[in-house]
PDB file of C-alpha atoms in Angstrom:
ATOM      1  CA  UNK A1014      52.849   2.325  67.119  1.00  0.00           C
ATOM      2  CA  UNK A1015      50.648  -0.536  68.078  1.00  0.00           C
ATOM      3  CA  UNK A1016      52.070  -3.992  68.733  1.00  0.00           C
ATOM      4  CA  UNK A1017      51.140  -7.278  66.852  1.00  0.00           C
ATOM      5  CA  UNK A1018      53.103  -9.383  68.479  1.00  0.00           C
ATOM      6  CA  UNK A1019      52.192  -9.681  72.279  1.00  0.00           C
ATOM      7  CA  UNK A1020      55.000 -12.327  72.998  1.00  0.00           C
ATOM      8  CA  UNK A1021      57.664  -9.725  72.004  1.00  0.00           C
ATOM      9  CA  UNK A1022      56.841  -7.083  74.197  1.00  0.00           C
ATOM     10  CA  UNK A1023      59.517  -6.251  76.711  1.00  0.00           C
ATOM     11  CA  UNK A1024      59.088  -8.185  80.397  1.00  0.00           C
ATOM     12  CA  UNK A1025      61.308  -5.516  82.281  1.00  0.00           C
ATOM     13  CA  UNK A1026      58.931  -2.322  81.348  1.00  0.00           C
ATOM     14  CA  UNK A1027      56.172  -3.427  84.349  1.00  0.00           C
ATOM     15  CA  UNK A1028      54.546   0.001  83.815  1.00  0.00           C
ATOM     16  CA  UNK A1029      54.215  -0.382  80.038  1.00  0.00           C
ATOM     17  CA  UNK A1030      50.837   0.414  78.448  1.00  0.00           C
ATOM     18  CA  UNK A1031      49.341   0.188  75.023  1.00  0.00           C
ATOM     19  CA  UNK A1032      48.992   3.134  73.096  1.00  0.00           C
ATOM     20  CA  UNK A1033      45.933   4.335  72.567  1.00  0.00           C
ATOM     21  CA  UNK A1034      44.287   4.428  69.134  1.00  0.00           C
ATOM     22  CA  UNK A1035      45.138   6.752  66.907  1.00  0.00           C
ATOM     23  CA  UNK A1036      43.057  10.037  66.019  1.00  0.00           C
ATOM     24  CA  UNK A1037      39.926   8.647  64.168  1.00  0.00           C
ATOM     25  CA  UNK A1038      40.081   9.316  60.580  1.00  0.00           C
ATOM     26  CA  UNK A1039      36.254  10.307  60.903  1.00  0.00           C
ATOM     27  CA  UNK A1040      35.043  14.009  60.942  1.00  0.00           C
ATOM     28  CA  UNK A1041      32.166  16.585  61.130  1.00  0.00           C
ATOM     29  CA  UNK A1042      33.254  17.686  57.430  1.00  0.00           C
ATOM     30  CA  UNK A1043      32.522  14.348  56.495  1.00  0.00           C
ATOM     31  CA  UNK A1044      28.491  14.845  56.181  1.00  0.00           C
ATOM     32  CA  UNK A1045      29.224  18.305  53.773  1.00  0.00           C
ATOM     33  CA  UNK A1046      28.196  16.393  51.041  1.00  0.00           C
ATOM     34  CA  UNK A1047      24.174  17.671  52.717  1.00  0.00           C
ATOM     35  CA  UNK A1048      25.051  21.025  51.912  1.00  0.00           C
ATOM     36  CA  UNK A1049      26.038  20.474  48.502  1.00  0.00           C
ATOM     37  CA  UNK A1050      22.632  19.017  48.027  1.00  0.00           C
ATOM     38  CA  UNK A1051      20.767  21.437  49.765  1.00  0.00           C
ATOM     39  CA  UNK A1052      22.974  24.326  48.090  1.00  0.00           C
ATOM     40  CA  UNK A1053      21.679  23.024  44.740  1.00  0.00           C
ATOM     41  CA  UNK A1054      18.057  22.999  45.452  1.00  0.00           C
ATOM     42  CA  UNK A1055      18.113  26.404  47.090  1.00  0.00           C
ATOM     43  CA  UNK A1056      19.636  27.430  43.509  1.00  0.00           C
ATOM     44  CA  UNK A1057      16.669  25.679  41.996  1.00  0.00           C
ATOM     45  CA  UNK A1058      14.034  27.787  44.072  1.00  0.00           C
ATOM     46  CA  UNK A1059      16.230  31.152  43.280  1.00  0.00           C
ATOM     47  CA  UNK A1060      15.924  30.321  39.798  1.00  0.00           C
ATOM     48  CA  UNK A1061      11.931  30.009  40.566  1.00  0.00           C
ATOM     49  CA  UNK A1062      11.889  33.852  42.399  1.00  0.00           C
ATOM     50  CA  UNK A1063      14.231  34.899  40.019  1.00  0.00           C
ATOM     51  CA  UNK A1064      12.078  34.249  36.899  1.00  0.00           C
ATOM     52  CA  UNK A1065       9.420  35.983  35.579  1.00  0.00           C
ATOM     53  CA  UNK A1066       6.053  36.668  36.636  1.00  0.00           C
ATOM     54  CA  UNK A1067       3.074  37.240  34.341  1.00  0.00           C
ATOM     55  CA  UNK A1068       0.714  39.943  35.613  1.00  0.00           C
ATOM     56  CA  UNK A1069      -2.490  39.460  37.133  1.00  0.00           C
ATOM     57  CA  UNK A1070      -1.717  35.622  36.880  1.00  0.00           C
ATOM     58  CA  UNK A1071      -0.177  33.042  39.287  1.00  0.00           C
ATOM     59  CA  UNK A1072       1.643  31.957  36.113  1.00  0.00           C
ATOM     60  CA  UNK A1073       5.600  32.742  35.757  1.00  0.00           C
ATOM     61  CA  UNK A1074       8.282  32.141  32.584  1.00  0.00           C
ATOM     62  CA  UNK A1075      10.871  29.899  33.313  1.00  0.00           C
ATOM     63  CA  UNK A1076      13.732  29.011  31.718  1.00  0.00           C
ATOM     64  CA  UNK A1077      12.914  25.409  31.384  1.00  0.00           C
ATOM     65  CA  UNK A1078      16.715  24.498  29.998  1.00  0.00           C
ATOM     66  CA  UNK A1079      18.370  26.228  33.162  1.00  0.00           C
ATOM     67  CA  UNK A1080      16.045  24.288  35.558  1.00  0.00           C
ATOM     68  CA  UNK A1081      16.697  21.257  34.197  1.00  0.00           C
ATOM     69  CA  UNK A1082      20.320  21.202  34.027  1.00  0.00           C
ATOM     70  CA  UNK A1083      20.604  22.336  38.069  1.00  0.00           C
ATOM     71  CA  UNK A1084      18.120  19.035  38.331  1.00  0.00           C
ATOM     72  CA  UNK A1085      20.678  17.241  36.124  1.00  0.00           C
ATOM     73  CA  UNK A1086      23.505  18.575  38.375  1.00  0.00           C
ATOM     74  CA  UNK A1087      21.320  17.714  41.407  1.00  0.00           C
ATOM     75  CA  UNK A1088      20.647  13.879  40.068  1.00  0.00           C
ATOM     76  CA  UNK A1089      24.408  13.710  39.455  1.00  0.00           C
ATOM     77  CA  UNK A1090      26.013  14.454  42.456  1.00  0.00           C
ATOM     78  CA  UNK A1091      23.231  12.120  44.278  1.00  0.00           C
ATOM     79  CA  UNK A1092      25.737   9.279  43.562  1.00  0.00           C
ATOM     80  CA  UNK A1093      28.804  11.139  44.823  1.00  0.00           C
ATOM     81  CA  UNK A1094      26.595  11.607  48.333  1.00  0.00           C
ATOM     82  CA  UNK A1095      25.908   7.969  48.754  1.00  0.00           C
ATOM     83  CA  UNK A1096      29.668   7.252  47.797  1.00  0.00           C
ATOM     84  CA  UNK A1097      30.582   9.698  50.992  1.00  0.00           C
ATOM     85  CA  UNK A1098      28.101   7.876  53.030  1.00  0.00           C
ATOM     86  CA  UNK A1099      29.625   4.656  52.110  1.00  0.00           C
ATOM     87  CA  UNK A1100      33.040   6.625  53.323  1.00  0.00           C
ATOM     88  CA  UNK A1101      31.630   7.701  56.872  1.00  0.00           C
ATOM     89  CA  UNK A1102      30.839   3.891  57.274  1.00  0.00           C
ATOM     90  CA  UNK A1103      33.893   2.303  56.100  1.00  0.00           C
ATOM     91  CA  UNK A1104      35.453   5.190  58.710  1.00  0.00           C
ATOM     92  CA  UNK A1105      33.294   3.893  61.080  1.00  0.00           C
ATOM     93  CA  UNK A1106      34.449   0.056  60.509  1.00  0.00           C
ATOM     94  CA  UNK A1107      37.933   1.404  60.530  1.00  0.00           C
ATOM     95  CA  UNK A1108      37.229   2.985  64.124  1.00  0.00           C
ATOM     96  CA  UNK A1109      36.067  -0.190  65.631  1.00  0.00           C
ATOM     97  CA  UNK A1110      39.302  -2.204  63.781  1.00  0.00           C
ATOM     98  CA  UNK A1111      41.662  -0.310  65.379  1.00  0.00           C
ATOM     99  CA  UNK A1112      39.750   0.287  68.669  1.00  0.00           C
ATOM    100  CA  UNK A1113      39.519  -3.812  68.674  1.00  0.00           C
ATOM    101  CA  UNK A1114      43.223  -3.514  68.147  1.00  0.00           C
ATOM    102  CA  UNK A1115      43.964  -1.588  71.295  1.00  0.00           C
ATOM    103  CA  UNK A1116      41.689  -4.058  73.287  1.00  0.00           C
ATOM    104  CA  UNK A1117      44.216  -6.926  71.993  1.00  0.00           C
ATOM    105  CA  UNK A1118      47.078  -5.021  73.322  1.00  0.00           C
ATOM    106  CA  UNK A1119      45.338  -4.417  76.512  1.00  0.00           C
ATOM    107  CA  UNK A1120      44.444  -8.264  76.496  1.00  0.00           C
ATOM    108  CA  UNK A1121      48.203  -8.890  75.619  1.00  0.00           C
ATOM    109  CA  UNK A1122      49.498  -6.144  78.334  1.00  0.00           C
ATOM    110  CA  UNK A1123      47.118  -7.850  80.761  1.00  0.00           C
ATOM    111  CA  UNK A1124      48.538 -11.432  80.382  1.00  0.00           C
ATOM    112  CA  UNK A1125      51.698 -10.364  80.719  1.00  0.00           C
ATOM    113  CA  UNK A1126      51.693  -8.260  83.698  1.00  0.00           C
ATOM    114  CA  UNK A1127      50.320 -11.724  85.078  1.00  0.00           C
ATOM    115  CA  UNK A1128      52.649 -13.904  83.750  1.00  0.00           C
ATOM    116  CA  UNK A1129      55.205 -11.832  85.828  1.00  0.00           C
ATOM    117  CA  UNK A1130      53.153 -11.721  89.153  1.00  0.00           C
ATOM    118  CA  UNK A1131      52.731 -15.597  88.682  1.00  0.00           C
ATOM    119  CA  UNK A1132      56.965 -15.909  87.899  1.00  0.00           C
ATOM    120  CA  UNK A1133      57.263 -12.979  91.001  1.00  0.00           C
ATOM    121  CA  UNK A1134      54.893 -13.758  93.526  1.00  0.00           C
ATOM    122  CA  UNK A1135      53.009 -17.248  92.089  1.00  0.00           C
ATOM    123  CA  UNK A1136      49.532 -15.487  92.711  1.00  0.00           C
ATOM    124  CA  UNK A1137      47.976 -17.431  89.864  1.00  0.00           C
ATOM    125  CA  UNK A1138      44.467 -16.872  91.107  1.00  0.00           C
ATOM    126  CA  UNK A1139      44.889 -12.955  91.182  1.00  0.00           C
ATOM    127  CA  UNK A1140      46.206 -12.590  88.293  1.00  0.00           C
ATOM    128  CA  UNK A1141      43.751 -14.419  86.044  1.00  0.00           C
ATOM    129  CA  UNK A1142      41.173 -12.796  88.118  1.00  0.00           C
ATOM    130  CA  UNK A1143      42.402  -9.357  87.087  1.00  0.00           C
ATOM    131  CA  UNK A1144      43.175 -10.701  83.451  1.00  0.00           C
ATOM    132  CA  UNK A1145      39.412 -11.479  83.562  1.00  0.00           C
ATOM    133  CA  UNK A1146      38.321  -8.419  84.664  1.00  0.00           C
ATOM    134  CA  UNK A1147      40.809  -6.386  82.076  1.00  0.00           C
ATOM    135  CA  UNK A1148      39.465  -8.581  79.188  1.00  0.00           C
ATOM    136  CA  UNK A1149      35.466  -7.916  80.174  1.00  0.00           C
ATOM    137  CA  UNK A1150      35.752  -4.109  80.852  1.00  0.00           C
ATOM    138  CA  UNK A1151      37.244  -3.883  77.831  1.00  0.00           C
ATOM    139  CA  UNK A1152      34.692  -6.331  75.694  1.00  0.00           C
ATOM    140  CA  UNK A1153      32.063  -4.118  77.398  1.00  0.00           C
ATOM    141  CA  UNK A1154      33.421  -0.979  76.232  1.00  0.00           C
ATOM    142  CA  UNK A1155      34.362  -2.346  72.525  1.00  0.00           C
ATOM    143  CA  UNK A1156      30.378  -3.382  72.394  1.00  0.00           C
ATOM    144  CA  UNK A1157      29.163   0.102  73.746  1.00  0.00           C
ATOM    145  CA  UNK A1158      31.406   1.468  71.178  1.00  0.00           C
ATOM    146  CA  UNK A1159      29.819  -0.870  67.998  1.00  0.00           C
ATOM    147  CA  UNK A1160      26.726  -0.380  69.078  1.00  0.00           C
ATOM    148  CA  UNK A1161      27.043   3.560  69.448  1.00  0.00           C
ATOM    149  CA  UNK A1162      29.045   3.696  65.955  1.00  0.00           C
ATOM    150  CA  UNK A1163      25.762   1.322  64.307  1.00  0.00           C
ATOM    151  CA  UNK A1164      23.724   3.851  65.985  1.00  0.00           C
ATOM    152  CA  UNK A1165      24.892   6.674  64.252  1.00  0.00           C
ATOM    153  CA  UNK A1166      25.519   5.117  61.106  1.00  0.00           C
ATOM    154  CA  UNK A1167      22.163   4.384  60.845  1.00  0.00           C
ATOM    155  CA  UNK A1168      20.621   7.694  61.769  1.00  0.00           C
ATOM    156  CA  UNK A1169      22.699   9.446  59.012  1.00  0.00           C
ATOM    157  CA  UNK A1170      21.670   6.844  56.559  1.00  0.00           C
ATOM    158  CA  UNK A1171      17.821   7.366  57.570  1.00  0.00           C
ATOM    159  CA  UNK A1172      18.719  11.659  57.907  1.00  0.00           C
ATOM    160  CA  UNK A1173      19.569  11.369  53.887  1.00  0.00           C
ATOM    161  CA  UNK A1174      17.266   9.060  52.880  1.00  0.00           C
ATOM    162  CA  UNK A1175      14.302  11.279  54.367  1.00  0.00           C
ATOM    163  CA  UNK A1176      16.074  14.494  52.689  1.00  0.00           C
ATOM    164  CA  UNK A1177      16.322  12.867  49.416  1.00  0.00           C
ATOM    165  CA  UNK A1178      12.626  11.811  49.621  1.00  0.00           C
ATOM    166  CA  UNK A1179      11.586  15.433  50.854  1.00  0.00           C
ATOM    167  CA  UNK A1180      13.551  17.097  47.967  1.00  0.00           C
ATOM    168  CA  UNK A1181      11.330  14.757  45.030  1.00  0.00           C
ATOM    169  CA  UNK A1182       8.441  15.079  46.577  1.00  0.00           C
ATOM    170  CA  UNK A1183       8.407  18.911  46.267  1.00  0.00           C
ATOM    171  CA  UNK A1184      10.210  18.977  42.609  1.00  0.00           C
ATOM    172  CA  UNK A1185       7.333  16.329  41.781  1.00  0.00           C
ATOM    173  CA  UNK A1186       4.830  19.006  43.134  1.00  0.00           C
ATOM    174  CA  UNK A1187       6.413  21.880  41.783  1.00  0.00           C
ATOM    175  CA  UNK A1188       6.239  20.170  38.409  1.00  0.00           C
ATOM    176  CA  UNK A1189       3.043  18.975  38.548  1.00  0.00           C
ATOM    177  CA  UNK A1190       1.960  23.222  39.655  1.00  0.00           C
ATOM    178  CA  UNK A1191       4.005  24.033  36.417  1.00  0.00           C
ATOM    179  CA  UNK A1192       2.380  21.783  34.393  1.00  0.00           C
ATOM    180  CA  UNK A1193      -1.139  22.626  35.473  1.00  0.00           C
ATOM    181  CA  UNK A1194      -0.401  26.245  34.951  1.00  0.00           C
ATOM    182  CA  UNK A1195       1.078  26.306  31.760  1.00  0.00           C
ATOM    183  CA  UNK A1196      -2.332  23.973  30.763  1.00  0.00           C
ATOM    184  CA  UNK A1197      -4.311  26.672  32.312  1.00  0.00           C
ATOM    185  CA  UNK A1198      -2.693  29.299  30.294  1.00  0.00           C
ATOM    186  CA  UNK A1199      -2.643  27.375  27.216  1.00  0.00           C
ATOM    187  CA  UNK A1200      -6.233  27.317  27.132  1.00  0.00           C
ATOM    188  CA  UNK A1201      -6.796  30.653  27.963  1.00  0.00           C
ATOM    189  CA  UNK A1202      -4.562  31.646  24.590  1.00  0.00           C
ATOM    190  CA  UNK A1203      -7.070  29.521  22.388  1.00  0.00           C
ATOM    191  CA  UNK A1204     -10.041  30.823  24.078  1.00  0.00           C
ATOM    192  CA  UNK A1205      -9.104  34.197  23.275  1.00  0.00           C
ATOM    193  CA  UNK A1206      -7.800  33.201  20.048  1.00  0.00           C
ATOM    194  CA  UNK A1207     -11.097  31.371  19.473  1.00  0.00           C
ATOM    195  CA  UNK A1208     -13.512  34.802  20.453  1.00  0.00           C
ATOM    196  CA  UNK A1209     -11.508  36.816  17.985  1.00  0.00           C
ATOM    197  CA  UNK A1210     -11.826  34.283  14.960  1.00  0.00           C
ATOM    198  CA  UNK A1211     -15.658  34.371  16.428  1.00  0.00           C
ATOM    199  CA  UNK A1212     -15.737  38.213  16.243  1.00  0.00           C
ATOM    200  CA  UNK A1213     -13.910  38.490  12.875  1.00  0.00           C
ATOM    201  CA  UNK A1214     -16.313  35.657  11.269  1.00  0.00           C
ATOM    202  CA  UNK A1215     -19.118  38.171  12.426  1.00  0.00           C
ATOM    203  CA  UNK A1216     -17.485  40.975  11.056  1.00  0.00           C
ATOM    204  CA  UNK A1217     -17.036  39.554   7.241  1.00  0.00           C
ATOM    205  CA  UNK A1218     -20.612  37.948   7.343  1.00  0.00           C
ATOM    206  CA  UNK A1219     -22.240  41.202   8.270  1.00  0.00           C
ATOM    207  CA  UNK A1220     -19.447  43.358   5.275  1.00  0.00           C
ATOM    208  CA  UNK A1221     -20.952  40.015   2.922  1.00  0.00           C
ATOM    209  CA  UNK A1222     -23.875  40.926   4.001  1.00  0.00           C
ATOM    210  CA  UNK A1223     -23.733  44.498   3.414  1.00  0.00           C
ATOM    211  CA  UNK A1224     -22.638  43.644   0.200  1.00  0.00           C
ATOM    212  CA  UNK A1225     -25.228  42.191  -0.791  1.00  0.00           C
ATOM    213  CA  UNK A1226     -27.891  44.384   0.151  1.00  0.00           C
ATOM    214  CA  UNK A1227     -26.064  47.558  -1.931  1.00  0.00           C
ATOM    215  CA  UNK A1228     -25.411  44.835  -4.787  1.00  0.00           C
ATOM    216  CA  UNK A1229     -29.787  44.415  -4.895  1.00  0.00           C
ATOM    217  CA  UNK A1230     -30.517  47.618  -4.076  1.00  0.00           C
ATOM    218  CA  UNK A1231     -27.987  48.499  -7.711  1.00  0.00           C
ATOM    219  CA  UNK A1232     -29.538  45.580  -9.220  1.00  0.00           C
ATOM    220  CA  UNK A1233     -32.981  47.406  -8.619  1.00  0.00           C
ATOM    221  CA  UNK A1234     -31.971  50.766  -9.567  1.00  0.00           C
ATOM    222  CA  UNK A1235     -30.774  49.183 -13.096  1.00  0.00           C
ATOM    223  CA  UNK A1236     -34.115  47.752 -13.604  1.00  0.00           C
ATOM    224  CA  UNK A1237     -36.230  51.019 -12.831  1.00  0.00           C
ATOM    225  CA  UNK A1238     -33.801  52.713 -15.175  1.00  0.00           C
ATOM    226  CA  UNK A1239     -33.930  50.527 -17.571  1.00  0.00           C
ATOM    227  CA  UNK A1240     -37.957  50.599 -17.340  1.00  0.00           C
ATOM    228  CA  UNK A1241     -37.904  54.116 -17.186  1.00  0.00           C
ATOM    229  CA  UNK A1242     -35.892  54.816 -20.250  1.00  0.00           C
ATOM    230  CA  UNK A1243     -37.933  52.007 -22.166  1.00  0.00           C
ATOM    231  CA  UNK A1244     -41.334  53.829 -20.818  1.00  0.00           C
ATOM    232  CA  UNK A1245     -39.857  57.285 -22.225  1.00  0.00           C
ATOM    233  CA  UNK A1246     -38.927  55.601 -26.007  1.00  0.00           C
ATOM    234  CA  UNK A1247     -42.405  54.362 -26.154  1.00  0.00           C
ATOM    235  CA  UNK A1248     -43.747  57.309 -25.943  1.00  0.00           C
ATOM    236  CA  UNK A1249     -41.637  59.333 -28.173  1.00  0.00           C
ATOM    237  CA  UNK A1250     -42.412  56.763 -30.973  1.00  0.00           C
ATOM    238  CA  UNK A1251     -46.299  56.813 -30.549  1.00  0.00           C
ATOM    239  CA  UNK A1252     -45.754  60.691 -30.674  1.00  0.00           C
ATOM    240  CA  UNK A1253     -43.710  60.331 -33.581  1.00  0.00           C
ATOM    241  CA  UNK A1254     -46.592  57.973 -34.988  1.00  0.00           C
ATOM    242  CA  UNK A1255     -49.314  60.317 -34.369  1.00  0.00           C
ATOM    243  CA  UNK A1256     -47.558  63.111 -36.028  1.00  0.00           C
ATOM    244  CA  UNK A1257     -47.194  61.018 -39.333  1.00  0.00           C
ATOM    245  CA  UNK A1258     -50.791  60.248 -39.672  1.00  0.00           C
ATOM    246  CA  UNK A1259     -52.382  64.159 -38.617  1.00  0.00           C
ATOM    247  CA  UNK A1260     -49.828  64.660 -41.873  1.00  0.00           C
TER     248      UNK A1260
END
């Protein structure tokens, strides 16, 4: 383990030398919360393929309940993926602790090394020269180290924010498609539905129609007949009258 305490270390190890940090708790598998996400979507576009497709359209059925509970699921686990971003960082921070650590220890291995050249030889000059020199190369490499870890920290953070605006752009746009088509076909159901009402409104007016030219023409016929019979009594009673008065 790492030493706290520099004044404690032993003075007759002169070869002694920090440890050096410990495996980083940060891995690859970290950034797997990415393929979640993109596992998710690609079972959102399956679900697309997989549905289906009215004929001679660009129009297709979907089941609008399934699609919006793998968008729910989606939307959900969006908070779990910044929560393992925030992980990678405070990884990160715990990196550069401990690697800050080890510098210490080199600082404190360094000034003691020439605390015994100055009690053994009394080079005082040499020894804060190389204390100097230990302490810079190691503030150099603890800054390249920051800066690198800031680097990447940042890239991942822009990687996912780019993804996540990527992925609602295209559901946006895939809605707004869905939307447009089920319009489209929504108003090519009432225009049909509309020319058949026309047609069958044409129909009835021509049968009223119809009707009413057979219900004149009977009305007619009735007359004639009626006239006709009323001719024919007529003359049977002027015949009749005739006869009576040749009597």
């Amino acid at each position: 383990m790492l030493r706290q305490d520099p004044s404690r270390l032993e003075t007759d190890r002169p070869n002694y030398s920090p440890e050096p940090p410990t495996e980083p708790m940060y891995r690859e598998e970290n950034f797997g919360l990415r393929i979640d996400i993109q596992r998710e979507l690609n079972r959102i576009e399956d679900i697309i393929f997989d549905s289906i497709h009215i004929p001679l359209t660009k129009l297709t059925l979907i089941d609008e309940e399934q699609v919006l509970a793998q968008l729910n699921l989606v939307r959900l686990n969006l908070p779990e993926a910044f929560a393992e971003a925030q992980e990678v960082i405070r990884q990160r921070e715990e990196i550069l602790l401990q690697t800050e650590r080890y510098a210490q220890e080199i600082i404190a291995a360094a000034q003691l090394k020439a605390e015994e050249i100055l009690d053994e030889m009394g080079i005082v000059q040499q020894a804060q020269m190389e204390a100097r020199q230990i302490r810079q190369q190691v503030q150099l490499e603890c800054e390249a180290m920051e800066e690198e870890a800031y680097t990447a920290i940042d890239q991942e953070k822009l990687k996912v924010k780019q993804e996540i605006d990527q992925w609602r752009e295209s559901v946006l746009a895939e809605c707004e498609s869905m939307e447009e088509d089920a319009q489209e076909y929504a108003e090519n159901v009432l225009n049909n539905i509309e020319q058949q009402l026309t047609d069958m409104s044409r129909v009835i007016r021509n049968g009223k129609q119809q009707l009413q030219r057979e219900r004149e023409a009977t009305t007619v016929s009735k007359t004639l007949q009626q006239r006709s019979t009323a001719n024919s009594h007529n003359s049977h009673n002027s015949q009749n009258n005739s006869t009576k008065k040749v009597s």
